[in-house]
Structures are given as C-alpha cells and as structure tokens.
Amino acid sequence: MLKEGIGGFCMALADSVPGVSGGTVAFIMGFYDRFIGSIHDLVFGKGEEKKSALGYLAKLGVGWAIGMVLAILALSALFESQIYTVSSLFMGFIAGSIPLIVKEEKDSFREVGKGIWFCLVGITLVAGITWLNGRTGGANMDLSQFSISSGLKLFLIGMIAISAMFLPGISGSTLLLIFGAYIPVISAVRGLMGLDFSYVPCLMFFGFGVLTGAVTIVKGIKICLEKFRPQAVYLILGMMLGSFYAIVQGPTTLEVPQAALNLGNFQILACLAGAALVAGMQLVKEKGEAHGNGI
C-alpha cells in the first residue's frame, strides 16, 4: 500500500505542474507497464482482472489524491508569484527526463528511420499549438462563467490533457498550459475547494472530458507501445522537446501576462533542482530493482 501510495503521490506532483507527466514518473519509477495494464484491465478486462486492477489503482489513487490536493492548494499562487522560478524548475524536469527515457528505450531509439519523422511531428504539434494559442487569447478563460461553447472546449481539453498523463512524455498540465487552461482550471478547483460553486458546470464538463479520454486513449496507447514502439517513443520525445517552447511561453499565459522566459530571468538553480528530482526518482527505481533482485 505504501509503495503504491508514494508512486501515486509523485505522479500527482508531476501531473499538477507543466513539466514531466505522471506517466514519465511511473516510467522512471518502474511501474508504468503495470499502471497502463491496470487501467486497460479495469476498462476492458474480465472479472478477476478488473478486481486486481481496481485494487492496485485504488492504492495508487489515494496517494495521487493527496498529492494533487496539496499541489492545488499551493500552485495557483506560486505560479503567479514565482513564475520564472517555477518555469525554470519545469525546464529541469524535462531536461533531466529526456536522457533517462532515451536510456530506457535505447533499442527503440536505434530505429532512427522509423521514428525521426514522428519526433518532428511531436515537436511541431506542441510548438504549433502553443504558437496558435498565443494568438487566440485562450489564456483568459473565466470558468466561473459557463456557456455551452466553453463547456465543449473544456471537454475536449480534458480529453487531450488526460491522454498526456498516460504518456511518458509531455504532461497533461503542459497541454493545459498550451491551451491556456492551466491557471483557469487550477484556480477553479481551488475555488471549488473554498465552496465557490459557480465553477461546478465548467469543471463538470472538464471532468467528463477527462473520464472520456481515460477510457478511450489507454487502448490506443497500449496498441501503439506494443506494435509501433519506435514511432511512439520518438513522438513522445518530440512532444517533450516541443514542450520547452510551451514552458518558455508560459508566463505570457497568466491573467496579467509577463515576459516569456529568457536568459535574463531564467533561474539556473531551480532548473538544476528539477533535474536532480528526476535523477532522485531514477535512483529510487534502481534501488528498488536491486532489492527485488536480492542484490
């Protein structure tokens, strides 16, 4: 129970910030395959498979819920007041994760011919959406004011964002940042926790999108990772590389837009701290594997 709870807690911290996805944390800590397999079995499995999957995911979910609540209580204010420090930390998360994923998937990355174009697609997709969002004013959504159009938009954003949680690459929060929904969603959840029920309709549509995405995307991810793994991991790498641009533009998505991250406001110590946290998770994984092998 404790091991799964800690894993879920670490996933939530990653999912709550635009940087590394919960899937990346699961991958680094060594329980990604079981995580995806359990979600698949819960949705598509039979009796015993569903029961086993539910038990595992419930343990993981307790830790995830605790981590997410703690993160939400702090993040909206922190993201506004310390944007350049937080953005630099996110940079470190991603920069520290890329070599670990390349190491874990070295066989897939050797198949450059199969994957390089998917890497370029991943970069273009994330950077392109970020660029377009900066010209549509999507960052100024007010989730306390509900409309059908905003509800449908949040439904689609929820579907797309939750898919990133399952991928060891770009995080769901990075996608929220790209679509200009990160601060609005975090602020809405925090407002609801403070019993402001005006946020309920928009959050319901967002939640339905998350549930729909969780049910539909996991099957596709499982198939892609089993049958088209080189293409899938190169696409993930491209999305991670593209998310650097999303994080650089992150300060411009605030309610009061700030200058984009640059060499003048970049925080090197925060970046190194982010990379060190990822390295620490990898160390925990390797020690766990060594202990499991009796070393």
PDB file of C-alpha atoms in Angstrom:
ATOM      1  CA  MET A   1       0.000   0.000   0.000  1.00  0.00           C
ATOM      2  CA  LEU A   2       2.769   2.460   0.981  1.00  0.00           C
ATOM      3  CA  LYS A   3       4.785   1.799  -2.194  1.00  0.00           C
ATOM      4  CA  GLU A   4       1.775   2.373  -4.465  1.00  0.00           C
ATOM      5  CA  GLY A   5       0.722   5.429  -2.434  1.00  0.00           C
ATOM      6  CA  ILE A   6       4.150   7.037  -2.805  1.00  0.00           C
ATOM      7  CA  GLY A   7       4.076   6.303  -6.534  1.00  0.00           C
ATOM      8  CA  GLY A   8       0.652   7.936  -6.874  1.00  0.00           C
ATOM      9  CA  PHE A   9       1.768  10.931  -4.795  1.00  0.00           C
ATOM     10  CA  CYS A  10       4.784  11.504  -7.079  1.00  0.00           C
ATOM     11  CA  MET A  11       2.579  11.139 -10.159  1.00  0.00           C
ATOM     12  CA  ALA A  12       0.197  13.796  -8.827  1.00  0.00           C
ATOM     13  CA  LEU A  13       3.001  16.271  -8.197  1.00  0.00           C
ATOM     14  CA  ALA A  14       4.146  15.765 -11.793  1.00  0.00           C
ATOM     15  CA  ASP A  15       0.612  15.930 -13.224  1.00  0.00           C
ATOM     16  CA  SER A  16      -0.127  19.167 -11.373  1.00  0.00           C
ATOM     17  CA  VAL A  17       2.704  21.156 -12.945  1.00  0.00           C
ATOM     18  CA  PRO A  18       3.579  21.795 -16.602  1.00  0.00           C
ATOM     19  CA  GLY A  19       6.700  19.692 -16.922  1.00  0.00           C
ATOM     20  CA  VAL A  20       7.018  15.939 -16.593  1.00  0.00           C
ATOM     21  CA  SER A  21       3.870  13.824 -16.906  1.00  0.00           C
ATOM     22  CA  GLY A  22       2.652  11.356 -14.321  1.00  0.00           C
ATOM     23  CA  GLY A  23       3.386   8.750 -16.974  1.00  0.00           C
ATOM     24  CA  THR A  24       7.032   9.854 -17.009  1.00  0.00           C
ATOM     25  CA  VAL A  25       7.208   9.440 -13.227  1.00  0.00           C
ATOM     26  CA  ALA A  26       5.654   5.976 -13.494  1.00  0.00           C
ATOM     27  CA  PHE A  27       8.152   5.131 -16.225  1.00  0.00           C
ATOM     28  CA  ILE A  28      11.138   6.391 -14.219  1.00  0.00           C
ATOM     29  CA  MET A  29       9.999   4.654 -11.002  1.00  0.00           C
ATOM     30  CA  GLY A  30       9.391   1.374 -12.809  1.00  0.00           C
ATOM     31  CA  PHE A  31       5.618   0.824 -12.596  1.00  0.00           C
ATOM     32  CA  TYR A  32       4.475   2.277 -15.933  1.00  0.00           C
ATOM     33  CA  ASP A  33       3.606  -1.035 -17.592  1.00  0.00           C
ATOM     34  CA  ARG A  34       1.567  -2.127 -14.580  1.00  0.00           C
ATOM     35  CA  PHE A  35      -0.152   1.272 -14.434  1.00  0.00           C
ATOM     36  CA  ILE A  36      -1.236   1.159 -18.092  1.00  0.00           C
ATOM     37  CA  GLY A  37      -2.066  -2.546 -17.864  1.00  0.00           C
ATOM     38  CA  SER A  38      -4.257  -1.986 -14.799  1.00  0.00           C
ATOM     39  CA  ILE A  39      -6.223   0.816 -16.460  1.00  0.00           C
ATOM     40  CA  HIS A  40      -6.662  -1.380 -19.537  1.00  0.00           C
ATOM     41  CA  ASP A  41      -7.844  -4.335 -17.430  1.00  0.00           C
ATOM     42  CA  LEU A  42     -10.232  -2.151 -15.429  1.00  0.00           C
ATOM     43  CA  VAL A  43     -11.928  -0.956 -18.615  1.00  0.00           C
ATOM     44  CA  PHE A  44     -11.617  -3.974 -20.906  1.00  0.00           C
ATOM     45  CA  GLY A  45     -10.712  -6.912 -18.634  1.00  0.00           C
ATOM     46  CA  LYS A  46     -12.813  -9.700 -17.124  1.00  0.00           C
ATOM     47  CA  GLY A  47     -13.872 -10.346 -13.535  1.00  0.00           C
ATOM     48  CA  GLU A  48     -10.602 -11.186 -11.768  1.00  0.00           C
ATOM     49  CA  GLU A  49      -8.621  -8.811 -13.953  1.00  0.00           C
ATOM     50  CA  LYS A  50     -10.968  -5.955 -13.082  1.00  0.00           C
ATOM     51  CA  LYS A  51     -10.780  -6.786  -9.377  1.00  0.00           C
ATOM     52  CA  SER A  52      -6.979  -6.902  -9.328  1.00  0.00           C
ATOM     53  CA  ALA A  53      -6.710  -3.706 -11.388  1.00  0.00           C
ATOM     54  CA  LEU A  54      -9.177  -1.857  -9.172  1.00  0.00           C
ATOM     55  CA  GLY A  55      -7.246  -2.793  -6.031  1.00  0.00           C
ATOM     56  CA  TYR A  56      -3.953  -1.593  -7.465  1.00  0.00           C
ATOM     57  CA  LEU A  57      -5.365   1.642  -8.900  1.00  0.00           C
ATOM     58  CA  ALA A  58      -7.192   2.408  -5.633  1.00  0.00           C
ATOM     59  CA  LYS A  59      -3.890   2.273  -3.728  1.00  0.00           C
ATOM     60  CA  LEU A  60      -2.231   4.425  -6.371  1.00  0.00           C
ATOM     61  CA  GLY A  61      -5.225   6.782  -6.337  1.00  0.00           C
ATOM     62  CA  VAL A  62      -5.036   7.502  -2.605  1.00  0.00           C
ATOM     63  CA  GLY A  63      -1.501   8.817  -2.956  1.00  0.00           C
ATOM     64  CA  TRP A  64      -2.432  10.672  -6.139  1.00  0.00           C
ATOM     65  CA  ALA A  65      -5.391  12.420  -4.486  1.00  0.00           C
ATOM     66  CA  ILE A  66      -3.303  13.543  -1.506  1.00  0.00           C
ATOM     67  CA  GLY A  67      -0.552  14.870  -3.768  1.00  0.00           C
ATOM     68  CA  MET A  68      -2.988  16.679  -6.060  1.00  0.00           C
ATOM     69  CA  VAL A  69      -4.851  18.422  -3.224  1.00  0.00           C
ATOM     70  CA  LEU A  70      -1.595  19.629  -1.658  1.00  0.00           C
ATOM     71  CA  ALA A  71      -0.321  20.797  -5.053  1.00  0.00           C
ATOM     72  CA  ILE A  72      -3.504  22.695  -5.927  1.00  0.00           C
ATOM     73  CA  LEU A  73      -3.523  24.487  -2.564  1.00  0.00           C
ATOM     74  CA  ALA A  74      -0.094  25.927  -3.317  1.00  0.00           C
ATOM     75  CA  LEU A  75       0.273  26.053  -7.087  1.00  0.00           C
ATOM     76  CA  SER A  76      -2.080  28.780  -8.280  1.00  0.00           C
ATOM     77  CA  ALA A  77      -0.484  31.409  -6.031  1.00  0.00           C
ATOM     78  CA  LEU A  78       3.043  30.071  -6.595  1.00  0.00           C
ATOM     79  CA  PHE A  79       2.618  30.014 -10.362  1.00  0.00           C
ATOM     80  CA  GLU A  80       1.542  33.643 -10.349  1.00  0.00           C
ATOM     81  CA  SER A  81       4.155  34.997  -7.913  1.00  0.00           C
ATOM     82  CA  GLN A  82       7.213  32.897  -8.806  1.00  0.00           C
ATOM     83  CA  ILE A  83       6.592  32.181 -12.471  1.00  0.00           C
ATOM     84  CA  TYR A  84      10.214  32.291 -13.625  1.00  0.00           C
ATOM     85  CA  THR A  85      11.475  30.079 -10.807  1.00  0.00           C
ATOM     86  CA  VAL A  86       8.683  27.561 -11.405  1.00  0.00           C
ATOM     87  CA  SER A  87       9.177  27.624 -15.180  1.00  0.00           C
ATOM     88  CA  SER A  88      12.913  27.052 -14.727  1.00  0.00           C
ATOM     89  CA  LEU A  89      12.112  24.117 -12.447  1.00  0.00           C
ATOM     90  CA  PHE A  90       9.851  22.657 -15.159  1.00  0.00           C
ATOM     91  CA  MET A  91      12.699  23.029 -17.659  1.00  0.00           C
ATOM     92  CA  GLY A  92      14.893  20.961 -15.365  1.00  0.00           C
ATOM     93  CA  PHE A  93      12.211  18.291 -15.042  1.00  0.00           C
ATOM     94  CA  ILE A  94      12.066  17.800 -18.787  1.00  0.00           C
ATOM     95  CA  ALA A  95      15.806  18.152 -19.421  1.00  0.00           C
ATOM     96  CA  GLY A  96      16.505  15.563 -16.722  1.00  0.00           C
ATOM     97  CA  SER A  97      13.871  13.158 -18.030  1.00  0.00           C
ATOM     98  CA  ILE A  98      14.952  13.023 -21.684  1.00  0.00           C
ATOM     99  CA  PRO A  99      18.247  11.145 -21.188  1.00  0.00           C
ATOM    100  CA  LEU A 100      16.564   8.682 -18.815  1.00  0.00           C
ATOM    101  CA  ILE A 101      13.846   7.869 -21.350  1.00  0.00           C
ATOM    102  CA  VAL A 102      16.424   7.547 -24.131  1.00  0.00           C
ATOM    103  CA  LYS A 103      18.402   5.140 -21.917  1.00  0.00           C
ATOM    104  CA  GLU A 104      15.336   3.055 -21.049  1.00  0.00           C
ATOM    105  CA  GLU A 105      14.197   2.903 -24.689  1.00  0.00           C
ATOM    106  CA  LYS A 106      17.624   2.653 -26.361  1.00  0.00           C
ATOM    107  CA  ASP A 107      16.526  -0.224 -28.600  1.00  0.00           C
ATOM    108  CA  SER A 108      13.605   1.795 -29.951  1.00  0.00           C
ATOM    109  CA  PHE A 109      15.734   4.916 -30.435  1.00  0.00           C
ATOM    110  CA  ARG A 110      18.190   2.936 -32.556  1.00  0.00           C
ATOM    111  CA  GLU A 111      15.482   2.675 -35.226  1.00  0.00           C
ATOM    112  CA  VAL A 112      16.004   6.252 -36.341  1.00  0.00           C
ATOM    113  CA  GLY A 113      14.499   5.740 -39.786  1.00  0.00           C
ATOM    114  CA  LYS A 114      11.177   4.613 -38.317  1.00  0.00           C
ATOM    115  CA  GLY A 115      10.942   7.328 -35.730  1.00  0.00           C
ATOM    116  CA  ILE A 116      12.649  10.569 -36.714  1.00  0.00           C
ATOM    117  CA  TRP A 117       9.655  11.912 -38.630  1.00  0.00           C
ATOM    118  CA  PHE A 118       7.400  11.205 -35.646  1.00  0.00           C
ATOM    119  CA  CYS A 119       9.818  13.180 -33.474  1.00  0.00           C
ATOM    120  CA  LEU A 120       9.453  16.149 -35.815  1.00  0.00           C
ATOM    121  CA  VAL A 121       5.668  15.730 -35.753  1.00  0.00           C
ATOM    122  CA  GLY A 122       5.715  15.817 -31.927  1.00  0.00           C
ATOM    123  CA  ILE A 123       7.813  18.988 -31.854  1.00  0.00           C
ATOM    124  CA  THR A 124       5.655  20.692 -34.477  1.00  0.00           C
ATOM    125  CA  LEU A 125       2.402  19.671 -32.776  1.00  0.00           C
ATOM    126  CA  VAL A 126       3.254  21.065 -29.353  1.00  0.00           C
ATOM    127  CA  ALA A 127       5.096  24.163 -30.563  1.00  0.00           C
ATOM    128  CA  GLY A 128       2.405  24.864 -33.173  1.00  0.00           C
ATOM    129  CA  ILE A 129      -0.475  24.652 -30.699  1.00  0.00           C
ATOM    130  CA  THR A 130       1.443  26.891 -28.292  1.00  0.00           C
ATOM    131  CA  TRP A 131       2.071  29.461 -31.023  1.00  0.00           C
ATOM    132  CA  LEU A 132      -1.547  29.442 -32.180  1.00  0.00           C
ATOM    133  CA  ASN A 133      -2.872  29.691 -28.634  1.00  0.00           C
ATOM    134  CA  GLY A 134      -0.778  32.796 -28.056  1.00  0.00           C
ATOM    135  CA  ARG A 135      -2.704  34.463 -30.870  1.00  0.00           C
ATOM    136  CA  THR A 136      -6.213  33.420 -29.832  1.00  0.00           C
ATOM    137  CA  GLY A 137      -6.268  34.736 -26.270  1.00  0.00           C
ATOM    138  CA  GLY A 138      -7.230  31.319 -24.860  1.00  0.00           C
ATOM    139  CA  ALA A 139      -5.488  32.002 -21.584  1.00  0.00           C
ATOM    140  CA  ASN A 140      -8.200  34.337 -20.310  1.00  0.00           C
ATOM    141  CA  MET A 141     -10.984  31.782 -19.748  1.00  0.00           C
ATOM    142  CA  ASP A 142     -13.229  32.505 -16.781  1.00  0.00           C
ATOM    143  CA  LEU A 143     -14.513  29.158 -15.521  1.00  0.00           C
ATOM    144  CA  SER A 144     -16.997  30.817 -13.176  1.00  0.00           C
ATOM    145  CA  GLN A 145     -18.978  31.914 -16.258  1.00  0.00           C
ATOM    146  CA  PHE A 146     -20.436  28.862 -18.027  1.00  0.00           C
ATOM    147  CA  SER A 147     -21.513  28.646 -21.662  1.00  0.00           C
ATOM    148  CA  ILE A 148     -22.067  25.692 -23.974  1.00  0.00           C
ATOM    149  CA  SER A 149     -19.088  26.689 -26.119  1.00  0.00           C
ATOM    150  CA  SER A 150     -16.764  26.943 -23.112  1.00  0.00           C
ATOM    151  CA  GLY A 151     -18.090  23.627 -21.771  1.00  0.00           C
ATOM    152  CA  LEU A 152     -17.411  21.834 -25.067  1.00  0.00           C
ATOM    153  CA  LYS A 153     -13.947  23.397 -25.267  1.00  0.00           C
ATOM    154  CA  LEU A 154     -13.148  22.235 -21.732  1.00  0.00           C
ATOM    155  CA  PHE A 155     -14.480  18.740 -22.550  1.00  0.00           C
ATOM    156  CA  LEU A 156     -12.064  18.457 -25.494  1.00  0.00           C
ATOM    157  CA  ILE A 157      -9.178  19.939 -23.495  1.00  0.00           C
ATOM    158  CA  GLY A 158      -9.844  17.429 -20.701  1.00  0.00           C
ATOM    159  CA  MET A 159      -9.792  14.526 -23.157  1.00  0.00           C
ATOM    160  CA  ILE A 160      -6.495  15.629 -24.665  1.00  0.00           C
ATOM    161  CA  ALA A 161      -4.855  16.543 -21.363  1.00  0.00           C
ATOM    162  CA  ILE A 162      -5.616  13.231 -19.636  1.00  0.00           C
ATOM    163  CA  SER A 163      -4.073  11.320 -22.535  1.00  0.00           C
ATOM    164  CA  ALA A 164      -0.768  13.031 -21.722  1.00  0.00           C
ATOM    165  CA  MET A 165      -0.912  11.714 -18.150  1.00  0.00           C
ATOM    166  CA  PHE A 166      -0.660   8.197 -19.556  1.00  0.00           C
ATOM    167  CA  LEU A 167       2.249   9.005 -21.885  1.00  0.00           C
ATOM    168  CA  PRO A 168       5.843   9.095 -20.584  1.00  0.00           C
ATOM    169  CA  GLY A 169       6.427  12.435 -22.224  1.00  0.00           C
ATOM    170  CA  ILE A 170       4.570  15.738 -22.211  1.00  0.00           C
ATOM    171  CA  SER A 171       2.410  16.327 -19.131  1.00  0.00           C
ATOM    172  CA  GLY A 172      -1.302  16.990 -19.045  1.00  0.00           C
ATOM    173  CA  SER A 173      -0.573  20.268 -17.283  1.00  0.00           C
ATOM    174  CA  THR A 174       1.744  21.296 -20.109  1.00  0.00           C
ATOM    175  CA  LEU A 175      -1.137  20.720 -22.525  1.00  0.00           C
ATOM    176  CA  LEU A 176      -3.403  22.779 -20.265  1.00  0.00           C
ATOM    177  CA  LEU A 177      -0.737  25.480 -20.383  1.00  0.00           C
ATOM    178  CA  ILE A 178      -0.577  25.213 -24.189  1.00  0.00           C
ATOM    179  CA  PHE A 179      -4.367  25.609 -24.457  1.00  0.00           C
ATOM    180  CA  GLY A 180      -4.372  28.476 -21.963  1.00  0.00           C
ATOM    181  CA  ALA A 181      -6.390  26.473 -19.423  1.00  0.00           C
ATOM    182  CA  TYR A 182      -3.803  25.759 -16.725  1.00  0.00           C
ATOM    183  CA  ILE A 183      -4.343  28.745 -14.432  1.00  0.00           C
ATOM    184  CA  PRO A 184      -8.155  28.795 -15.034  1.00  0.00           C
ATOM    185  CA  VAL A 185      -8.521  25.103 -14.113  1.00  0.00           C
ATOM    186  CA  ILE A 186      -6.203  25.264 -11.085  1.00  0.00           C
ATOM    187  CA  SER A 187      -7.964  28.420  -9.849  1.00  0.00           C
ATOM    188  CA  ALA A 188     -11.399  26.854 -10.424  1.00  0.00           C
ATOM    189  CA  VAL A 189     -10.534  23.718  -8.448  1.00  0.00           C
ATOM    190  CA  ARG A 190      -9.125  25.832  -5.650  1.00  0.00           C
ATOM    191  CA  GLY A 191     -12.247  28.000  -5.732  1.00  0.00           C
ATOM    192  CA  LEU A 192     -14.484  24.920  -5.511  1.00  0.00           C
ATOM    193  CA  MET A 193     -12.459  23.700  -2.530  1.00  0.00           C
ATOM    194  CA  GLY A 194     -13.347  27.084  -0.986  1.00  0.00           C
ATOM    195  CA  LEU A 195     -17.066  26.299  -1.645  1.00  0.00           C
ATOM    196  CA  ASP A 196     -17.462  28.618  -4.626  1.00  0.00           C
ATOM    197  CA  PHE A 197     -19.944  26.526  -6.628  1.00  0.00           C
ATOM    198  CA  SER A 198     -20.033  28.853  -9.649  1.00  0.00           C
ATOM    199  CA  TYR A 199     -17.174  26.751 -11.052  1.00  0.00           C
ATOM    200  CA  VAL A 200     -19.112  23.479 -10.940  1.00  0.00           C
ATOM    201  CA  PRO A 201     -20.600  23.453 -14.507  1.00  0.00           C
ATOM    202  CA  CYS A 202     -17.282  24.133 -16.257  1.00  0.00           C
ATOM    203  CA  LEU A 203     -15.408  21.676 -14.039  1.00  0.00           C
ATOM    204  CA  MET A 204     -18.057  19.028 -14.716  1.00  0.00           C
ATOM    205  CA  PHE A 205     -17.527  19.317 -18.469  1.00  0.00           C
ATOM    206  CA  PHE A 206     -13.777  19.227 -17.944  1.00  0.00           C
ATOM    207  CA  GLY A 207     -14.151  16.157 -15.709  1.00  0.00           C
ATOM    208  CA  PHE A 208     -16.352  14.356 -18.244  1.00  0.00           C
ATOM    209  CA  GLY A 209     -13.671  15.021 -20.859  1.00  0.00           C
ATOM    210  CA  VAL A 210     -11.024  13.572 -18.561  1.00  0.00           C
ATOM    211  CA  LEU A 211     -13.070  10.411 -17.966  1.00  0.00           C
ATOM    212  CA  THR A 212     -13.857  10.003 -21.663  1.00  0.00           C
ATOM    213  CA  GLY A 213     -10.214  10.451 -22.593  1.00  0.00           C
ATOM    214  CA  ALA A 214      -9.076   7.988 -19.932  1.00  0.00           C
ATOM    215  CA  VAL A 215     -11.388   5.274 -21.248  1.00  0.00           C
ATOM    216  CA  THR A 216     -10.633   5.777 -24.933  1.00  0.00           C
ATOM    217  CA  ILE A 217      -6.933   6.644 -25.033  1.00  0.00           C
ATOM    218  CA  VAL A 218      -5.477   3.810 -22.968  1.00  0.00           C
ATOM    219  CA  LYS A 219      -6.356   1.176 -25.563  1.00  0.00           C
ATOM    220  CA  GLY A 220      -4.638   3.172 -28.292  1.00  0.00           C
ATOM    221  CA  ILE A 221      -1.546   3.772 -26.153  1.00  0.00           C
ATOM    222  CA  LYS A 222      -1.271   0.086 -25.346  1.00  0.00           C
ATOM    223  CA  ILE A 223      -1.524  -0.878 -29.028  1.00  0.00           C
ATOM    224  CA  CYS A 224       0.985   1.777 -30.124  1.00  0.00           C
ATOM    225  CA  LEU A 225       3.542   0.841 -27.486  1.00  0.00           C
ATOM    226  CA  GLU A 226       3.201  -2.856 -28.331  1.00  0.00           C
ATOM    227  CA  LYS A 227       3.097  -2.697 -32.147  1.00  0.00           C
ATOM    228  CA  PHE A 228       4.653   0.674 -33.057  1.00  0.00           C
ATOM    229  CA  ARG A 229       7.024   1.320 -30.162  1.00  0.00           C
ATOM    230  CA  PRO A 230       9.849   3.138 -32.061  1.00  0.00           C
ATOM    231  CA  GLN A 231       7.374   5.546 -33.650  1.00  0.00           C
ATOM    232  CA  ALA A 232       5.603   6.063 -30.307  1.00  0.00           C
ATOM    233  CA  VAL A 233       8.741   6.826 -28.291  1.00  0.00           C
ATOM    234  CA  TYR A 234      10.058   9.202 -30.960  1.00  0.00           C
ATOM    235  CA  LEU A 235       6.700  11.017 -30.941  1.00  0.00           C
ATOM    236  CA  ILE A 236       6.933  11.259 -27.140  1.00  0.00           C
ATOM    237  CA  LEU A 237      10.476  12.635 -27.421  1.00  0.00           C
ATOM    238  CA  GLY A 238       9.311  15.231 -29.947  1.00  0.00           C
ATOM    239  CA  MET A 239       6.460  16.325 -27.682  1.00  0.00           C
ATOM    240  CA  MET A 240       8.889  16.698 -24.784  1.00  0.00           C
ATOM    241  CA  LEU A 241      11.235  18.810 -26.900  1.00  0.00           C
ATOM    242  CA  GLY A 242       8.314  20.918 -28.105  1.00  0.00           C
ATOM    243  CA  SER A 243       7.152  21.472 -24.531  1.00  0.00           C
ATOM    244  CA  PHE A 244      10.313  23.527 -23.871  1.00  0.00           C
ATOM    245  CA  TYR A 245       8.753  26.190 -26.089  1.00  0.00           C
ATOM    246  CA  ALA A 246       5.432  25.858 -24.237  1.00  0.00           C
ATOM    247  CA  ILE A 247       7.159  26.452 -20.904  1.00  0.00           C
ATOM    248  CA  VAL A 248       9.145  29.406 -22.277  1.00  0.00           C
ATOM    249  CA  GLN A 249       5.814  30.960 -23.303  1.00  0.00           C
ATOM    250  CA  GLY A 250       4.114  30.006 -20.012  1.00  0.00           C
ATOM    251  CA  PRO A 251       4.467  33.433 -18.333  1.00  0.00           C
ATOM    252  CA  THR A 252       2.592  35.001 -21.258  1.00  0.00           C
ATOM    253  CA  THR A 253      -0.498  32.892 -20.389  1.00  0.00           C
ATOM    254  CA  LEU A 254      -1.018  34.455 -16.949  1.00  0.00           C
ATOM    255  CA  GLU A 255      -4.069  36.615 -16.273  1.00  0.00           C
ATOM    256  CA  VAL A 256      -1.617  39.519 -16.201  1.00  0.00           C
ATOM    257  CA  PRO A 257       0.807  38.409 -18.939  1.00  0.00           C
ATOM    258  CA  GLN A 258       4.516  38.507 -18.144  1.00  0.00           C
ATOM    259  CA  ALA A 259       7.517  38.423 -20.452  1.00  0.00           C
ATOM    260  CA  ALA A 260       8.423  34.988 -21.804  1.00  0.00           C
ATOM    261  CA  LEU A 261      11.174  33.027 -20.076  1.00  0.00           C
ATOM    262  CA  ASN A 262      14.594  34.167 -21.328  1.00  0.00           C
ATOM    263  CA  LEU A 263      18.256  34.128 -20.326  1.00  0.00           C
ATOM    264  CA  GLY A 264      17.736  37.202 -18.158  1.00  0.00           C
ATOM    265  CA  ASN A 265      15.000  35.710 -15.927  1.00  0.00           C
ATOM    266  CA  PHE A 266      15.971  32.030 -16.179  1.00  0.00           C
ATOM    267  CA  GLN A 267      16.788  30.500 -12.763  1.00  0.00           C
ATOM    268  CA  ILE A 268      19.660  28.028 -13.141  1.00  0.00           C
ATOM    269  CA  LEU A 269      19.440  26.676  -9.575  1.00  0.00           C
ATOM    270  CA  ALA A 270      15.741  25.900  -9.982  1.00  0.00           C
ATOM    271  CA  CYS A 271      16.475  24.145 -13.276  1.00  0.00           C
ATOM    272  CA  LEU A 272      19.186  22.035 -11.643  1.00  0.00           C
ATOM    273  CA  ALA A 273      16.797  21.216  -8.778  1.00  0.00           C
ATOM    274  CA  GLY A 274      14.239  19.932 -11.287  1.00  0.00           C
ATOM    275  CA  ALA A 275      16.825  17.715 -12.971  1.00  0.00           C
ATOM    276  CA  ALA A 276      18.013  16.476  -9.555  1.00  0.00           C
ATOM    277  CA  LEU A 277      14.462  15.492  -8.557  1.00  0.00           C
ATOM    278  CA  VAL A 278      14.120  13.370 -11.696  1.00  0.00           C
ATOM    279  CA  ALA A 279      17.534  11.779 -11.046  1.00  0.00           C
ATOM    280  CA  GLY A 280      16.399  11.038  -7.490  1.00  0.00           C
ATOM    281  CA  MET A 281      13.309   9.201  -8.751  1.00  0.00           C
ATOM    282  CA  GLN A 282      15.510   7.148 -11.070  1.00  0.00           C
ATOM    283  CA  LEU A 283      17.771   6.282  -8.131  1.00  0.00           C
ATOM    284  CA  VAL A 284      14.765   5.116  -6.097  1.00  0.00           C
ATOM    285  CA  LYS A 285      13.707   2.910  -9.014  1.00  0.00           C
ATOM    286  CA  GLU A 286      17.163   1.359  -9.417  1.00  0.00           C
ATOM    287  CA  LYS A 287      17.456   0.665  -5.682  1.00  0.00           C
ATOM    288  CA  GLY A 288      14.022  -0.946  -5.721  1.00  0.00           C
ATOM    289  CA  GLU A 289      15.009  -3.162  -8.661  1.00  0.00           C
ATOM    290  CA  ALA A 290      18.281  -4.116  -6.968  1.00  0.00           C
ATOM    291  CA  HIS A 291      16.410  -5.007  -3.762  1.00  0.00           C
ATOM    292  CA  GLY A 292      13.897  -7.053  -5.752  1.00  0.00           C
ATOM    293  CA  ASN A 293      16.736  -8.995  -7.363  1.00  0.00           C
ATOM    294  CA  GLY A 294      18.331  -9.663  -3.997  1.00  0.00           C
ATOM    295  CA  ILE A 295      21.393  -7.517  -4.689  1.00  0.00           C
TER     296      ILE A 295
END
